[in-house]
C-alpha cells in the first residue's frame, strides 16, 4: 500500500480593512486585504468574491407604481414638470434598506406646488430610506400627486415585463444590487517557488449596507453554495422523480426529531430551503428572523418553540403542516387542537 504525502498548510489567513470612507449617503467605499495566500489562491478567491458581491447580494427596490389617473407611461400631467416616464426612472434610483421578503406596499401622496423627494414616501416600518433628498418630481401647481408603490427584496437586475397597463400599473426596472462595483488586485512577494500573495479587494456600495457587511454577506453566500460538495455520500441517495419526495419517519412538532437525526436523510434536509416551501411572506420572514433557513432547521423545532416566536400564530403552524403534507412528507398531526 502506497501512502501519499499530503502537504497541509499551517499558515493562518488574516484579513483587515485598510481603508474605509463614506463619499456620500449613497456611496460607501472599503478596501480590504487577505494574506498570506499561496501562489494562485488570490486569483481564485478574488474571482469568486467579485461574482458573489455583484450577483449574490440582495437588495430592496421599488418594482411597481400604480395610479388609475395616469393613461400611459409616456404621458404628461398638467402641474407636474416631469413626465411619468421620468418619474418612474427617479423611483428606480431610490435606495432602500429592508431585511424582509415578499411584496410590501408603499405610497406617495402630496399636494403641490413643491418638490417631491424620497422623504415623501410613505413606507412600512420595516423599510428604511437611505437618502431622503433623492429627487422624484417637481409640482408647479396645486395638484394632488398620489401614486401607490410596491417594494420587493431580491438579487440582481430585473427588467420590467410588459403588460397592457389597463389597470394603471407601471412596472419598474429593479436594481437589487447593493454593491455598485468591486475590484481586486494581487501582490506577490517572496523568492523562487515559495512566493506568497496578498489579495486586495475594493468594494463600493449604495449605502444600504457597508462594504464590510457586503464582504461578510458574500462570504456566507459562497459558503452556502459550496456546502453540498462536502458530503460525498449525498450522491448515493435516490429521490426517484421528485427531489422533494422523501419518506420520513412520522413525527409531529411535539417530538424532537431524534430518529431522523440518526438517518442519512438528515443530510438531504439541510439542502431543502424554506424558500422552496411556498410559505406566506409573514411566515417566511418570521422563520428567517429566528435563523430557520432549511427544512432540517424547521423540523428540529417543537411546536412550543415555534409558538414562542414573535408574531408566529397557530394559523402559521397549520399552514406549514399543510404545505409539508402536500409535499409528500410523512407528517403526523398533533391530536390536540392548535
XYZ file of C-alpha atoms in Angstrom:
338
model
C 0.000 0.000 0.000
C 1.460 3.327 -1.080
C 0.879 6.251 1.239
C 0.682 9.714 -0.240
C 2.348 12.625 1.458
C -0.203 15.385 1.906
C 1.015 18.934 2.317
C -1.018 20.698 4.967
C -0.789 24.460 5.236
C -0.292 25.688 8.789
C -0.447 29.358 7.863
C -3.184 31.486 9.397
C -5.079 33.684 6.952
C -5.884 37.146 8.211
C -7.918 39.925 6.700
C -8.284 43.559 7.661
C -9.774 46.788 6.374
C -7.067 49.197 5.234
C -9.351 51.993 4.048
C -12.977 52.939 4.685
C -14.826 56.068 3.734
C -18.298 57.470 3.091
C -18.214 59.587 -0.054
C -21.953 60.344 0.131
C -25.152 58.861 1.536
C -25.317 56.579 -1.498
C -21.662 55.737 -1.992
C -19.552 53.839 0.557
C -16.055 52.568 -0.158
C -13.936 49.943 1.552
C -10.553 48.344 0.792
C -9.568 45.043 2.370
C -6.585 42.706 2.290
C -6.300 38.962 2.835
C -2.940 37.263 3.429
C -0.813 35.219 3.355
C -2.045 33.196 0.370
C -0.189 30.572 -1.612
C 0.609 31.175 -5.258
C -2.649 31.188 -7.278
C -5.047 31.329 -4.347
C -5.585 35.087 -4.530
C -6.925 34.808 -8.092
C -9.330 32.025 -7.088
C -10.712 33.977 -4.128
C -10.788 37.289 -5.986
C -12.880 35.939 -8.872
C -15.323 34.150 -6.568
C -15.768 37.128 -4.238
C -16.301 39.567 -7.114
C -19.051 37.419 -8.613
C -20.676 36.860 -5.214
C -20.589 40.568 -4.336
C -22.149 41.630 -7.645
C -24.529 38.735 -8.245
C -25.486 37.131 -4.935
C -26.068 40.082 -2.609
C -29.713 41.011 -2.059
C -31.202 44.471 -2.084
C -34.559 46.254 -1.804
C -36.106 48.236 -4.619
C -39.341 49.806 -5.871
C -40.720 47.461 -8.530
C -44.094 48.936 -9.445
C -46.071 52.177 -9.420
C -49.832 52.435 -9.781
C -52.272 55.245 -10.466
C -55.594 54.906 -12.270
C -55.426 58.580 -13.310
C -52.330 58.041 -15.477
C -53.195 56.840 -19.014
C -49.750 55.558 -20.034
C -46.064 55.696 -19.126
C -45.137 58.478 -21.542
C -47.990 60.802 -20.649
C -47.591 64.191 -19.011
C -49.778 65.662 -16.293
C -50.506 69.352 -16.023
C -48.843 70.794 -12.965
C -46.050 68.226 -12.881
C -42.789 69.209 -14.543
C -41.573 65.660 -15.262
C -43.256 63.099 -17.489
C -44.448 59.846 -15.944
C -41.522 58.077 -17.594
C -39.051 60.411 -15.883
C -40.774 59.914 -12.522
C -40.505 56.125 -12.895
C -36.782 56.463 -13.606
C -36.386 58.591 -10.462
C -38.264 55.995 -8.400
C -35.967 53.307 -9.784
C -32.957 55.138 -8.304
C -34.375 55.373 -4.764
C -32.103 53.444 -2.382
C -33.922 51.466 0.316
C -32.913 49.044 3.043
C -35.031 46.175 4.374
C -34.475 42.651 5.681
C -38.000 41.417 4.904
C -39.019 39.431 1.823
C -42.244 39.455 -0.145
C -44.166 42.354 -1.675
C -44.673 45.376 0.562
C -46.924 48.319 -0.184
C -45.909 51.981 -0.072
C -47.249 55.226 -1.476
C -46.713 58.907 -2.176
C -49.479 61.441 -1.606
C -48.597 65.113 -1.636
C -50.204 68.354 -2.816
C -48.278 70.900 -4.849
C -46.658 73.185 -5.521
C -43.335 71.928 -4.262
C -40.616 69.346 -4.611
C -41.322 65.647 -4.213
C -38.382 63.729 -2.753
C -37.757 60.339 -1.179
C -38.701 61.908 2.160
C -42.329 61.996 0.963
C -42.512 58.213 0.585
C -44.967 56.549 2.978
C -43.214 53.276 3.792
C -43.899 50.260 6.035
C -41.885 50.271 9.296
C -39.532 47.564 8.017
C -38.249 49.701 5.117
C -35.680 52.469 5.567
C -34.795 55.286 3.165
C -31.047 55.781 2.746
C -31.138 59.267 1.208
C -34.235 61.385 1.889
C -33.094 64.050 -0.597
C -33.365 61.878 -3.723
C -35.447 63.736 -6.305
C -38.749 62.338 -7.623
C -40.715 65.207 -9.173
C -41.468 68.939 -9.153
C -45.079 70.076 -8.742
C -45.511 73.501 -10.340
C -49.213 73.911 -9.492
C -51.539 72.943 -6.587
C -52.225 69.449 -7.935
C -52.604 66.218 -5.989
C -49.771 63.778 -6.632
C -50.823 60.353 -5.342
C -49.454 57.016 -6.527
C -49.209 53.562 -4.983
C -45.920 51.644 -4.919
C -44.724 48.081 -4.485
C -41.405 47.241 -2.828
C -39.571 43.918 -3.059
C -36.303 42.383 -1.890
C -34.313 40.202 -4.283
C -30.931 39.999 -6.025
C -29.550 41.046 -9.394
C -31.234 43.228 -12.002
C -34.824 42.579 -13.025
C -36.038 44.151 -16.241
C -39.680 45.137 -16.190
C -42.155 42.947 -18.049
C -44.581 44.490 -20.488
C -48.310 44.360 -19.854
C -51.411 46.118 -21.117
C -51.237 48.722 -18.320
C -55.025 48.981 -18.312
C -55.110 48.826 -14.534
C -52.860 51.866 -14.224
C -49.948 49.707 -13.068
C -46.442 50.542 -14.269
C -43.611 48.015 -13.673
C -40.189 49.495 -12.911
C -36.774 48.068 -13.739
C -35.492 46.929 -10.360
C -31.849 47.140 -9.286
C -31.489 44.698 -6.387
C -27.726 45.263 -6.261
C -26.424 46.999 -3.123
C -22.825 46.522 -4.340
C -22.271 49.031 -7.154
C -18.773 47.892 -8.084
C -15.926 45.738 -6.850
C -12.370 45.163 -7.924
C -9.442 43.049 -6.797
C -5.687 43.111 -7.261
C -2.859 40.783 -6.256
C 0.599 41.494 -4.874
C 3.236 38.736 -4.806
C 6.237 38.583 -2.511
C 8.947 36.057 -1.716
C 11.610 34.293 -3.779
C 11.532 31.446 -6.290
C 8.794 28.856 -5.877
C 7.976 30.000 -2.336
C 6.146 33.144 -3.428
C 3.160 34.188 -1.371
C 0.337 36.533 -2.332
C -1.752 39.328 -0.833
C -5.286 39.866 -2.126
C -6.552 43.466 -2.218
C -10.336 43.769 -2.526
C -12.181 47.058 -3.177
C -15.933 47.382 -2.658
C -18.312 50.247 -3.475
C -21.891 50.057 -2.096
C -25.023 52.189 -2.494
C -25.259 52.975 1.228
C -27.892 50.353 2.079
C -25.059 48.333 3.612
C -21.408 48.969 4.364
C -18.573 47.345 2.382
C -17.757 45.259 5.460
C -21.358 43.993 5.632
C -21.212 43.223 1.913
C -17.967 41.271 2.381
C -19.467 39.201 5.205
C -22.699 38.570 3.286
C -20.944 37.490 0.088
C -18.700 35.139 2.084
C -21.710 33.494 3.732
C -23.415 33.079 0.354
C -20.344 31.385 -1.102
C -20.106 29.019 1.867
C -23.784 28.067 1.484
C -23.262 27.307 -2.213
C -20.271 25.030 -1.604
C -21.542 23.116 1.444
C -23.273 20.372 -0.655
C -19.905 19.324 -2.112
C -18.643 18.467 1.375
C -20.998 15.492 1.572
C -19.844 12.878 -0.937
C -22.376 10.294 0.253
C -25.168 12.545 -0.950
C -24.800 11.205 -4.491
C -25.943 7.751 -3.286
C -29.383 8.996 -2.267
C -32.209 8.255 -4.701
C -35.184 10.584 -4.821
C -36.989 8.850 -7.718
C -38.514 11.553 -9.917
C -39.278 14.119 -7.246
C -36.287 15.607 -5.383
C -38.597 16.805 -2.598
C -40.244 13.398 -2.028
C -38.581 11.775 0.986
C -40.251 9.066 3.065
C -39.679 10.258 6.587
C -40.435 8.561 9.857
C -43.776 10.002 11.067
C -43.348 12.767 13.607
C -45.065 15.827 14.994
C -43.774 19.186 16.065
C -44.071 17.893 19.643
C -41.205 15.458 19.057
C -37.545 16.365 18.817
C -36.968 14.590 15.527
C -34.407 12.268 17.152
C -34.910 9.183 14.978
C -34.479 11.119 11.764
C -31.281 12.735 13.018
C -29.639 9.302 13.029
C -30.566 8.765 9.374
C -28.637 9.914 6.317
C -31.784 11.724 5.161
C -30.918 14.446 7.654
C -28.216 15.496 5.192
C -30.758 15.872 2.384
C -32.999 18.034 4.552
C -30.156 20.508 5.008
C -30.444 21.437 1.340
C -34.189 21.900 1.143
C -34.552 25.593 1.959
C -37.742 27.143 3.305
C -37.750 29.383 0.205
C -38.946 26.295 -1.688
C -41.967 25.650 0.554
C -44.220 28.437 -0.822
C -44.755 29.984 2.582
C -46.589 33.252 3.052
C -44.281 36.295 3.355
C -45.285 36.679 7.031
C -44.448 33.068 7.927
C -41.266 33.093 5.850
C -39.953 36.295 7.425
C -40.785 35.034 10.920
C -38.804 31.818 10.405
C -35.836 33.619 8.829
C -35.716 36.053 11.731
C -35.109 33.090 14.066
C -32.394 31.584 11.808
C -34.616 28.839 10.400
C -33.292 28.533 6.858
C -33.730 24.878 5.891
C -36.292 22.134 6.337
C -33.956 20.496 8.849
C -33.889 23.704 10.915
C -37.687 23.731 10.888
C -38.245 20.091 11.771
C -35.891 20.217 14.750
C -38.167 22.774 16.394
C -41.035 21.713 18.624
C -44.472 23.271 18.395
C -43.844 25.051 21.688
C -40.631 26.609 20.382
C -42.321 27.822 17.219
C -45.244 29.323 19.107
C -42.830 31.289 21.302
C -41.506 33.155 18.250
C -42.660 36.745 17.942
C -45.621 37.239 15.547
C -45.944 33.446 14.984
C -49.546 32.236 15.354
C -51.385 28.905 15.322
C -52.601 29.535 11.770
C -48.968 29.833 10.679
C -48.263 26.383 12.133
C -51.298 24.915 10.363
C -50.126 26.491 7.105
C -46.668 24.892 7.454
C -48.144 21.470 8.207
C -50.447 21.671 5.183
C -47.530 22.545 2.897
C -45.415 19.669 4.197
C -48.314 17.266 3.689
C -48.746 18.430 0.086
C -45.007 17.927 -0.486
C -45.485 14.216 0.366
C -43.659 14.328 3.688
C -44.957 11.779 6.132
C -46.387 14.073 8.822
C -48.450 13.058 11.850
C -50.552 15.949 13.005
C -50.984 16.706 16.711
C -54.145 15.257 18.195
C -54.947 18.238 20.326
C -56.419 21.376 18.662
C -53.964 24.149 17.812
